[in-house]
mmCIF file of C-alpha atoms in Angstrom:
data_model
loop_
_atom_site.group_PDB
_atom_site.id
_atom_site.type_symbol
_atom_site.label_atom_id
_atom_site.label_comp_id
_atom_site.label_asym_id
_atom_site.label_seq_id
_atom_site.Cartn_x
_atom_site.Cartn_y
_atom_site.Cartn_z
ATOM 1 C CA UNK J 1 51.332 106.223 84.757
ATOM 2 C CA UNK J 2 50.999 107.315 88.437
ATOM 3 C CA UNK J 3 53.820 109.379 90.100
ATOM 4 C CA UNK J 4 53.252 108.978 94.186
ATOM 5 C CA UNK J 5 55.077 110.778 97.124
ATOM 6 C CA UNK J 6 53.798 109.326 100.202
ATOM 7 C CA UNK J 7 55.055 111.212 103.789
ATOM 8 C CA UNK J 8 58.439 110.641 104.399
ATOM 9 C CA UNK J 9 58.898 107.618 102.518
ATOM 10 C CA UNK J 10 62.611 106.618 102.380
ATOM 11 C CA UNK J 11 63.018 105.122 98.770
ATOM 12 C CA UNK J 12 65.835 106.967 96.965
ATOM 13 C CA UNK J 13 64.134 106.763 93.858
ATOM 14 C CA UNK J 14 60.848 108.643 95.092
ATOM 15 C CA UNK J 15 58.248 109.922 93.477
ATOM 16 C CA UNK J 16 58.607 106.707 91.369
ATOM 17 C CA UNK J 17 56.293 104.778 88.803
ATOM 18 C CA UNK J 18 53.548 102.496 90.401
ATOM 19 C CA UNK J 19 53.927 98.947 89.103
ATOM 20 C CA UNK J 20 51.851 95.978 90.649
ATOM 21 C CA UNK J 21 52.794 96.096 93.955
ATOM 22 C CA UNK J 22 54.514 99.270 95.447
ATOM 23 C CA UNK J 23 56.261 99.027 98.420
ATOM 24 C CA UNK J 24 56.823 101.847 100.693
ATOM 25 C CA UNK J 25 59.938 102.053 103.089
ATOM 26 C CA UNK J 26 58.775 104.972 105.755
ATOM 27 C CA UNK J 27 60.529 105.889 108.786
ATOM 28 C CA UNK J 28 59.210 104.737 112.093
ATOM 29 C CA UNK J 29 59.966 108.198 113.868
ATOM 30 C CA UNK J 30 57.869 110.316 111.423
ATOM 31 C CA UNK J 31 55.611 108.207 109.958
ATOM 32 C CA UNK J 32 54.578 105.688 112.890
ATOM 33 C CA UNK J 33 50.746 105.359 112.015
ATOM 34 C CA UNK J 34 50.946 103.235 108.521
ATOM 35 C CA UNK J 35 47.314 103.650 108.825
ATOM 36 C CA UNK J 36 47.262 107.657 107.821
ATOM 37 C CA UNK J 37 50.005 108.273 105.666
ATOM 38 C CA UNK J 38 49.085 111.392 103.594
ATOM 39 C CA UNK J 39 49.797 111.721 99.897
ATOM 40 C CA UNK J 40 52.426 114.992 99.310
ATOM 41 C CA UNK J 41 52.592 114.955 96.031
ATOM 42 C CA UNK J 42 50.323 112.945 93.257
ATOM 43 C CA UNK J 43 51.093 112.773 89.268
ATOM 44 C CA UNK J 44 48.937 111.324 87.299
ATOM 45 C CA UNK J 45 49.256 110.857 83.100
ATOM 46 C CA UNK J 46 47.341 113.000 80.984
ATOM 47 C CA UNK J 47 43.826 111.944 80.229
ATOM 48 C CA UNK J 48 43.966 109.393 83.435
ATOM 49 C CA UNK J 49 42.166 109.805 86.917
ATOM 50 C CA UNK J 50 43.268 107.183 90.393
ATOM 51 C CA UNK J 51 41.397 107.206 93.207
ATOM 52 C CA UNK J 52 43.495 108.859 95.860
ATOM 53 C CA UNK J 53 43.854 112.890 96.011
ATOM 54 C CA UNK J 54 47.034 114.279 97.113
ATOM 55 C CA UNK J 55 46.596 116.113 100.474
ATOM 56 C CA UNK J 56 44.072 113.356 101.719
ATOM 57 C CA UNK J 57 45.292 110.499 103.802
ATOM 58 C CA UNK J 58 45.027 106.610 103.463
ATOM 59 C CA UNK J 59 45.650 103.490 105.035
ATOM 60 C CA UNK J 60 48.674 101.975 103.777
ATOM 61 C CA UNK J 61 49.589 99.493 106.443
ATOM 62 C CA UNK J 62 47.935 96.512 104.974
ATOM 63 C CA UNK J 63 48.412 97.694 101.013
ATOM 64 C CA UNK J 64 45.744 99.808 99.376
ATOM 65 C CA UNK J 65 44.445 99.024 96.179
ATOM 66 C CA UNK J 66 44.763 102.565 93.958
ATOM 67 C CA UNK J 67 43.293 102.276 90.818
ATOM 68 C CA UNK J 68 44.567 104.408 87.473
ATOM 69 C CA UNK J 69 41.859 104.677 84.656
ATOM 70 C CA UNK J 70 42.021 106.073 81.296
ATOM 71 C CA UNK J 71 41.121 105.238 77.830
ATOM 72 C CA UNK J 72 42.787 102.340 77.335
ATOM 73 C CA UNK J 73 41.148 100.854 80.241
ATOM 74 C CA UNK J 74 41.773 100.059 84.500
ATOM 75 C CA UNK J 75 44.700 98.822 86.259
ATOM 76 C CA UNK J 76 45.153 97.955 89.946
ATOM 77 C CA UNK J 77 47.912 98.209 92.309
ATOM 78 C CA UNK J 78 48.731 97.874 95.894
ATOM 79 C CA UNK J 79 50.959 99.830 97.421
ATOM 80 C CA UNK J 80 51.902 98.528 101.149
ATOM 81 C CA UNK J 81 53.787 100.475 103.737
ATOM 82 C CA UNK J 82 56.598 99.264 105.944
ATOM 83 C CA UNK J 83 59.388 99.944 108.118
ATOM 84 C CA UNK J 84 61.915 98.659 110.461
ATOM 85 C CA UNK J 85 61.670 98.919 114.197
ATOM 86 C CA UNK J 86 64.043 101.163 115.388
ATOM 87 C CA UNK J 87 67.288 99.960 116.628
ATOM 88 C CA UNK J 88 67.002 96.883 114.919
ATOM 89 C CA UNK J 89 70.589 96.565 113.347
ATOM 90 C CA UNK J 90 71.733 96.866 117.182
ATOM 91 C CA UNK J 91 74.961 99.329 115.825
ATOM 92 C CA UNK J 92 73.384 102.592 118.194
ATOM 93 C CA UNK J 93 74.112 101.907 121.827
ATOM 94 C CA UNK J 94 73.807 104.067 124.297
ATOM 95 C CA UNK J 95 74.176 104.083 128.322
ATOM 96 C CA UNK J 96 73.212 101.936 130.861
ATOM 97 C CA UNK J 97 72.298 102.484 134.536
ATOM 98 C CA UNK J 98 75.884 101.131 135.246
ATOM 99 C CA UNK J 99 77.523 103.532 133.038
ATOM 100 C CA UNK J 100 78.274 101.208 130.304
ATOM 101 C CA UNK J 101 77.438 101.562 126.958
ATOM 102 C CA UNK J 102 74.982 98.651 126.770
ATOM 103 C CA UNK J 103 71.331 99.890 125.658
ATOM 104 C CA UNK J 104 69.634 100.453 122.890
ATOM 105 C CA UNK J 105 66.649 103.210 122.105
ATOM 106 C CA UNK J 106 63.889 101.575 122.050
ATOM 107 C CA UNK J 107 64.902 98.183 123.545
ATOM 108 C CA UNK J 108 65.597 96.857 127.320
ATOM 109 C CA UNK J 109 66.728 94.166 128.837
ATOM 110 C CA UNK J 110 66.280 92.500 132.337
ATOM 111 C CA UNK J 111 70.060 92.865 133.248
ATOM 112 C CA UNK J 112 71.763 96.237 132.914
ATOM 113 C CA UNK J 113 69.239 98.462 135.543
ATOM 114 C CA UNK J 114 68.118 95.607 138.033
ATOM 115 C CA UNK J 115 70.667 96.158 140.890
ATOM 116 C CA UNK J 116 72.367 99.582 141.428
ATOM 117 C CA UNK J 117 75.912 99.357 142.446
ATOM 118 C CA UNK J 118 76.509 95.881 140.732
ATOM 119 C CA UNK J 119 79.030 96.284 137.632
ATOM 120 C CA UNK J 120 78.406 92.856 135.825
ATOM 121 C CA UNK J 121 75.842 92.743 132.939
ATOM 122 C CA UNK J 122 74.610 89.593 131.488
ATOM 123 C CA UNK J 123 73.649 92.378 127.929
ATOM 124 C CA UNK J 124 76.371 93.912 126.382
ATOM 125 C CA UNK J 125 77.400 95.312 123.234
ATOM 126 C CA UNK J 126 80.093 94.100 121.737
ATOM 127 C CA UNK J 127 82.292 96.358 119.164
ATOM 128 C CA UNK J 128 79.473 98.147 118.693
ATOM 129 C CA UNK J 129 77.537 96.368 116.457
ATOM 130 C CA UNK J 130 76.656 93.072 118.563
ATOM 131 C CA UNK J 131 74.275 92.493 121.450
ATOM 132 C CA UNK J 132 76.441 89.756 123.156
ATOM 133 C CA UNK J 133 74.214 88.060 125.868
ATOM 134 C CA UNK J 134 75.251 85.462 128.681
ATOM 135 C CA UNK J 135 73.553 83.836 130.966
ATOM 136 C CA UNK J 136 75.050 83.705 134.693
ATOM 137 C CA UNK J 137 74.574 82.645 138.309
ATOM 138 C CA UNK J 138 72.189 85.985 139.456
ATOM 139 C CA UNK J 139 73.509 85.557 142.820
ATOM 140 C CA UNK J 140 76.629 87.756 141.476
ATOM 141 C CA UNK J 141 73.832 90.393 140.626
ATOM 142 C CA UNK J 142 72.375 90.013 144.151
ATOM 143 C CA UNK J 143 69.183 88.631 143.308
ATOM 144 C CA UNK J 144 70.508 84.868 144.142
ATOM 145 C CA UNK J 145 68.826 82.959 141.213
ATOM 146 C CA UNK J 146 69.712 82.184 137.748
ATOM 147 C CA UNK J 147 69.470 84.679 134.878
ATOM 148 C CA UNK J 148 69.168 84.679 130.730
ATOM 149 C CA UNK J 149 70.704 87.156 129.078
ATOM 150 C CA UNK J 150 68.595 89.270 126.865
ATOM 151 C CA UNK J 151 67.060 91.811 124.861
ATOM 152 C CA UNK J 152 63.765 93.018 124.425
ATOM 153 C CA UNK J 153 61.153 95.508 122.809
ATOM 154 C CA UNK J 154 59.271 96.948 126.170
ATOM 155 C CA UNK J 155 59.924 98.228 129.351
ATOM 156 C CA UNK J 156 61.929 96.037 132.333
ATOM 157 C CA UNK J 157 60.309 96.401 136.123
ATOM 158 C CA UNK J 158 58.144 100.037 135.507
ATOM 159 C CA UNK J 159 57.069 99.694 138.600
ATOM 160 C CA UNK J 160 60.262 100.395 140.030
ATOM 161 C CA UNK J 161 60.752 97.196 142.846
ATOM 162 C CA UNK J 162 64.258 96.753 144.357
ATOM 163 C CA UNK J 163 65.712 93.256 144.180
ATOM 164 C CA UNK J 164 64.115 92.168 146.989
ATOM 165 C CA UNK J 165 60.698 92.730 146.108
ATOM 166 C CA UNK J 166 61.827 91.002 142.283
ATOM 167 C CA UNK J 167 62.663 87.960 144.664
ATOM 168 C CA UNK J 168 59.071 87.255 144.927
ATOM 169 C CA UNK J 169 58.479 86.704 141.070
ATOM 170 C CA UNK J 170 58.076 83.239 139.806
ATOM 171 C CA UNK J 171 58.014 84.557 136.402
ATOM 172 C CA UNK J 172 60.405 87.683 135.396
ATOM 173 C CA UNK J 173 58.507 88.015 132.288
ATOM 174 C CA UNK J 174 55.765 89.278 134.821
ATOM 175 C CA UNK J 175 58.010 92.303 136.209
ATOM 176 C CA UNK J 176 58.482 92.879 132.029
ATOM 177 C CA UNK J 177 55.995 95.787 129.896
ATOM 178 C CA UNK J 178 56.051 94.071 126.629
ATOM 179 C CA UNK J 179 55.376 95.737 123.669
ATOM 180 C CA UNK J 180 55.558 98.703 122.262
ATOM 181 C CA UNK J 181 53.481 100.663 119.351
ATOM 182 C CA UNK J 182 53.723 99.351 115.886
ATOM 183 C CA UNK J 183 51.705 98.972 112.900
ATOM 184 C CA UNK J 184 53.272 97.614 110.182
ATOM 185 C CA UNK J 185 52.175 93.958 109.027
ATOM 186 C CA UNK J 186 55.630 92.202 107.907
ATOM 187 C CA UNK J 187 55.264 88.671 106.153
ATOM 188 C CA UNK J 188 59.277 87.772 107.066
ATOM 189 C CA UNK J 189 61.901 88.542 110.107
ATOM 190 C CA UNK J 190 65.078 87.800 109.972
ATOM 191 C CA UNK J 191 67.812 87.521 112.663
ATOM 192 C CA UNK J 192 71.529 87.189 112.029
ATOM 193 C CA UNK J 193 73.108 84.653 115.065
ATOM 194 C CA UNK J 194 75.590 83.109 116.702
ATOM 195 C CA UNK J 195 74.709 80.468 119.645
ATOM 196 C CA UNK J 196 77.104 78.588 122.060
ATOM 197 C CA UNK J 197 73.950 77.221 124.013
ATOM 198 C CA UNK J 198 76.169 74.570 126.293
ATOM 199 C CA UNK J 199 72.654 72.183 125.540
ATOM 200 C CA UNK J 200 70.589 75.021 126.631
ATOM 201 C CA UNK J 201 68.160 76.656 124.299
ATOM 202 C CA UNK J 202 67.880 80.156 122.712
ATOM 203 C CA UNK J 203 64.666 82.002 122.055
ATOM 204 C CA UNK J 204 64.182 84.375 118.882
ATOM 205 C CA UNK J 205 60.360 85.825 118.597
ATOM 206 C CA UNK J 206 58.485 88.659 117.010
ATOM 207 C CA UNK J 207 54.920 88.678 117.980
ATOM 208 C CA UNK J 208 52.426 91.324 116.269
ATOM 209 C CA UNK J 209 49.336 92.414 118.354
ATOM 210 C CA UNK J 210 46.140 94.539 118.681
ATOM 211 C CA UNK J 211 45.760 95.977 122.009
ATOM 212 C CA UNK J 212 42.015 97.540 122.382
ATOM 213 C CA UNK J 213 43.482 100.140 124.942
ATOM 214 C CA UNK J 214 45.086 103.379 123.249
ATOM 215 C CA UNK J 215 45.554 105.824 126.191
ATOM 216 C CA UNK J 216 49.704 105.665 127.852
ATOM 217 C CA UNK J 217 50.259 104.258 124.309
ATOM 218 C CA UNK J 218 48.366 101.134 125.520
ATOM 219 C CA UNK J 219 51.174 99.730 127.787
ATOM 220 C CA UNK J 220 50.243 97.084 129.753
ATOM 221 C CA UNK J 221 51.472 98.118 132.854
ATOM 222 C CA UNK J 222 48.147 100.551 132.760
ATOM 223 C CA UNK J 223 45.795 97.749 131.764
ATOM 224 C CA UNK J 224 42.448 97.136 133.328
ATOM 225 C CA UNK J 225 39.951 94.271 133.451
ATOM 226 C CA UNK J 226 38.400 95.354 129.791
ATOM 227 C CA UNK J 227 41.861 96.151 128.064
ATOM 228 C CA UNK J 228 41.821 92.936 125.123
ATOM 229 C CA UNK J 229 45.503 92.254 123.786
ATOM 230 C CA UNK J 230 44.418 90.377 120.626
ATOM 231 C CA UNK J 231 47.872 88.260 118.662
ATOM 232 C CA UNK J 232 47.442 89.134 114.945
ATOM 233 C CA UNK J 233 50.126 87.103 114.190
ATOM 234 C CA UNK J 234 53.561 85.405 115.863
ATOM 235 C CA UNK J 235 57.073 83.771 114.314
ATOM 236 C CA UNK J 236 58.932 81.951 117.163
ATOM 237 C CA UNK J 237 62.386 80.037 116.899
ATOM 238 C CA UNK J 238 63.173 78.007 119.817
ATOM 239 C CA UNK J 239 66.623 75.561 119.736
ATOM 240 C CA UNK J 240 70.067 74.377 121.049
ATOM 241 C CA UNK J 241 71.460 75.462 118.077
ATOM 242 C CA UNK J 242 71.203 77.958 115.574
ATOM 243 C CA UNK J 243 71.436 75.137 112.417
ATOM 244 C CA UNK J 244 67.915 73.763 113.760
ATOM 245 C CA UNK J 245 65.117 73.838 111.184
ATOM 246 C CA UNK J 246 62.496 71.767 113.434
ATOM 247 C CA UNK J 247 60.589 75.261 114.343
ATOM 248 C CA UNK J 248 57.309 75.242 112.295
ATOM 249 C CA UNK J 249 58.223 78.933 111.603
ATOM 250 C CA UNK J 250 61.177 78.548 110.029
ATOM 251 C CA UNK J 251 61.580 79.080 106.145
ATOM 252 C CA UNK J 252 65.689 78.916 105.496
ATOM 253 C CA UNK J 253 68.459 78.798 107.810
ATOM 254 C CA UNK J 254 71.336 80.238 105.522
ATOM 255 C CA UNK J 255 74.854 81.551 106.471
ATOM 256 C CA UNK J 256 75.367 84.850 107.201
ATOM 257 C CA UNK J 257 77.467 87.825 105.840
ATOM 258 C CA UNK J 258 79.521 87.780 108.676
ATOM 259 C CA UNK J 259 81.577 85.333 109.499
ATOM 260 C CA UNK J 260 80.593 82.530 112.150
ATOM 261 C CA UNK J 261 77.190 83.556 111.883
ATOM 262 C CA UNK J 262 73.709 82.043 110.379
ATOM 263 C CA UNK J 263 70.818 83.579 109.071
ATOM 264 C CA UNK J 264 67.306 82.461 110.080
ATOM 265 C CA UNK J 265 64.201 83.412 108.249
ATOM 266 C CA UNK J 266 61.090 82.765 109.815
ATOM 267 C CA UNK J 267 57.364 82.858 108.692
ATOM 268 C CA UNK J 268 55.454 85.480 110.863
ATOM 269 C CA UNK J 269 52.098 83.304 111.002
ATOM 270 C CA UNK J 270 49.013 85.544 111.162
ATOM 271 C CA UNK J 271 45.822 84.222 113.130
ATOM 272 C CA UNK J 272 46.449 80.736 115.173
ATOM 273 C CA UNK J 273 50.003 79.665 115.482
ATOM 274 C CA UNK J 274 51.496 76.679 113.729
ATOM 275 C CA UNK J 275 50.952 73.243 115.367
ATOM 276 C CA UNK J 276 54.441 72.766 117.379
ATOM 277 C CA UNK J 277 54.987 76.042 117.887
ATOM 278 C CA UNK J 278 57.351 77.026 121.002
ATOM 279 C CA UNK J 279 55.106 79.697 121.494
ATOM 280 C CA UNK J 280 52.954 77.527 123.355
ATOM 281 C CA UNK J 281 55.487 76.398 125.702
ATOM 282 C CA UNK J 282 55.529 79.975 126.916
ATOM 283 C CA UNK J 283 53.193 81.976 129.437
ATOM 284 C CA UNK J 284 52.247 84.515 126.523
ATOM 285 C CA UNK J 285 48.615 83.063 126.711
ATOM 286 C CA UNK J 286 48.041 82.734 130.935
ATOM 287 C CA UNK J 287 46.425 85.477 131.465
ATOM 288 C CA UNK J 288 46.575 84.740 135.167
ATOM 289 C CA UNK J 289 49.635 86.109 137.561
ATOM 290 C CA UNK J 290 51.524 84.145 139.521
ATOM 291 C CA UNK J 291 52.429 87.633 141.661
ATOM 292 C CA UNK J 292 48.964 89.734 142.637
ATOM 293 C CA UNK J 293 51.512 93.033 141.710
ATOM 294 C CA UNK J 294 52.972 91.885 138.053
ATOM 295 C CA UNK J 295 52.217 92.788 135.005
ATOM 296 C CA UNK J 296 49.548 91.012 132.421
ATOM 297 C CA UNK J 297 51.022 90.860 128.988
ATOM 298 C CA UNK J 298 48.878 88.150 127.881
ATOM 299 C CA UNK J 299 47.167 87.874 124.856
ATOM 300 C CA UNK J 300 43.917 85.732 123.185
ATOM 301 C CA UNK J 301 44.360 84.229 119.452
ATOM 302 C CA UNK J 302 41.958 84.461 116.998
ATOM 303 C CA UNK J 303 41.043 82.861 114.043
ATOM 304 C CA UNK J 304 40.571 85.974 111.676
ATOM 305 C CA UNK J 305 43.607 88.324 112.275
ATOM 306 C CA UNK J 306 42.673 90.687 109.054
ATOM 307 C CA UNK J 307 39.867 92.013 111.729
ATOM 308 C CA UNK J 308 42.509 93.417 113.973
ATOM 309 C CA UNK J 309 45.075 96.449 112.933
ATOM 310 C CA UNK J 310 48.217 95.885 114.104
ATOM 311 C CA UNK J 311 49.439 98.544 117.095
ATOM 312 C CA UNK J 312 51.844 96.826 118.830
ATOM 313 C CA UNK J 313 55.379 94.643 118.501
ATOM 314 C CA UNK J 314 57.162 92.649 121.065
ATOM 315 C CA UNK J 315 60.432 90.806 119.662
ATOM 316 C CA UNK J 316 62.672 89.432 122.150
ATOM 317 C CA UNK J 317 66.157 87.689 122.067
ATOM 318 C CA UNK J 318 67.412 85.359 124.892
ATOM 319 C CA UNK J 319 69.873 83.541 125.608
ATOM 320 C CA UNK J 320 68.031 80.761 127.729
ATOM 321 C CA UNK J 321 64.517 80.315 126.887
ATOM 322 C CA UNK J 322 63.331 79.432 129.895
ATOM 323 C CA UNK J 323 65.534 82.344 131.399
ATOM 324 C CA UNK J 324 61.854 83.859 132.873
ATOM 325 C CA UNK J 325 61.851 81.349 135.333
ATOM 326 C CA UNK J 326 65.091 81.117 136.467
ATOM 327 C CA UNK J 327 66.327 78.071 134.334
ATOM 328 C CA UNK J 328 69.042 77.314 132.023
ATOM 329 C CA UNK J 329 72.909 76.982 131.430
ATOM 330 C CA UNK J 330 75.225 79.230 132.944
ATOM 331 C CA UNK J 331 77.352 80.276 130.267
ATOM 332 C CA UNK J 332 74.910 79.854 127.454
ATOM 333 C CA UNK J 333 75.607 82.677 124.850
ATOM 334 C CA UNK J 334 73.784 84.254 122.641
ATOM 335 C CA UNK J 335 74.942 86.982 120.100
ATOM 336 C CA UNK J 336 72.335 88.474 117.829
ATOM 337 C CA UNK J 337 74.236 91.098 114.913
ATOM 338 C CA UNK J 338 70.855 92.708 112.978
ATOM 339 C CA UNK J 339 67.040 91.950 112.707
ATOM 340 C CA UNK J 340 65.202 92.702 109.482
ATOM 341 C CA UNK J 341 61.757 92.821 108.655
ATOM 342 C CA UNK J 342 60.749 91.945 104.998
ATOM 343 C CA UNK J 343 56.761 93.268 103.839
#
């Protein structure tokens, strides 16, 4: 028998016994790099040996194989380590650039901070525990076209143009830093939802990359002409309703705990994405900018993801899909109560 103490990880019943396969549930703010997670504390049964030391570190971001020997022979077992992105049950807000208690650590969105002095947000929270988004004429946020209401892991307009300037973008997702660092390799998401879509369409997506830069935590707003974003893998849910299985992605559509609300599990597909995939009805692939000033966040596929470490996530929630270029239903709403990853 092995007894392992990994970091910081967050099981209650740590150090515990290894059987088959171990998973390990760390915490993001300590433990960030799955890749060098250091053994604190190692047991091993009399008369045994494994192949880790305690005080040495290991990759555990893709499940290492530590093997226990001793008389009675060899066993294997893989112990994987996970975690949730921060902020992902949505119940921390904090404020926004209107004074409102409608952001979340670690997310943005393209509503709250675009127009000092305007008090109507398309993002809010609601009780607490909800990100409520509606989408709305824009001209009442005095940028005069339509706008999605959303969420997002990244960074909204870095740059720091006014709304005039944000006129001249074709695509919003260009004045958008997607991404942030990330390196765990999750098989499921899950989001619990609620959709009035008035025929419009809601967008749910979790997308897993490599990006080749690492300096200024490779954003993209900082990326030159050699900087590779590589997709390791991508689950995408795309639909006028939340009760739609068509999505290649999707593996159950179930009701939720709370009331009103459905869960949907989706596949995250590693490599090329499934055949039908919304993903490629999106600009996540044109790696060419409609606006000489934006920002690239596109990305090239690849056919053998296990060659590329995960370092980044983007997940974003939207009310109108097509909310990035100024289309959709005004009134569409979207409310989104927790995302889980599942390794």
């Amino acid at each position: 028998m092995i007894l392992l103490r990994v970091a910081k990880n967050r099981n209650p019943r740590r150090p515990f016994p290894l059987r088959g396969t171990v998973f390990l549930d760390m915490d993001y703010a300590t433990d960030l790099d799955l890749r060098d997670l250091t053994v604190k504390s190692l047991k091993v049964s009399e008369g045994a040996t494994v192949n880790i030391k305690k005080g040495k570190s290991y990759d555990f971001s893709r499940g290492y194989k530590v093997t226990l020997s001793s008389e009675g022979g060899e066993r294997t077992y893989t112990v994987k380590a996970g975690y949730q992105y921060p902020g992902s049950d949505f119940n921390h807000w904090v404020k926004d650039a209107f004074k409102g208690k409608n952001d979340i650590n670690g997310w943005d969105n393209g509503n709250n901070d675009a127009v000092a002095g305007v008090t109507t947000t398309l993002t809010v929270n609601e009780d607490e525990q909800i990100i409520k988004m509606v989408s709305q004429d824009a001209k009442i946020l005095g940028v005069g076209r339509f706008a999605s209401g959303n969420m997002f892991v990244g960074y909204f307009n870095p740059k720091g143009f006014g709304a005039l300037d944000m006129k001249d973008y074709s695509d919003g997702n260009e004045l958008i830093d997607f991404g942030r660092p990330f390196y765990g390799r999750p098989k499921f998401v899950e989001f619990d939802v609620r959709y009035e879509g008035k025929k419009d369409s809601c967008d749910l997506y979790v997308i897993l990359e490599n990006r080749s830069r690492t300096s200024n935590e490779g954003k993209n707003r900082y990326r030159g002409s050699s900087d590779v974003n590589t997709m390791v893998a991508s689950a995408w849910y795309r639909a006028t309703t939340v009760d739609s299985d068509e999505d290649p992605d999707v593996v159950s559509i179930t009701d939720a705990a709370r009331s009103g609300y459905k869960t949907i599990r989706l596949a995250l597909k590693y490599g090329q994405p499934l055949e039908g995939s919304p993903i490629f009805n999106s600009s996540v692939f044109n790696n060419k900018l409609l606006n000489s000033d934006g920002i690239n966040n596109s990305m090239v596929r690849t056919d053998s993801p296990d060659v590329f470490d995960v370092t980044h996530i983007r997940v974003v929630v939207a009310s109108s899909a097509l909310g990035n270029v100024y289309k959709g239903t005004v009134g569409a709403t979207l409310w989104v109560d927790e995302m889980r990853l599942f390794y």
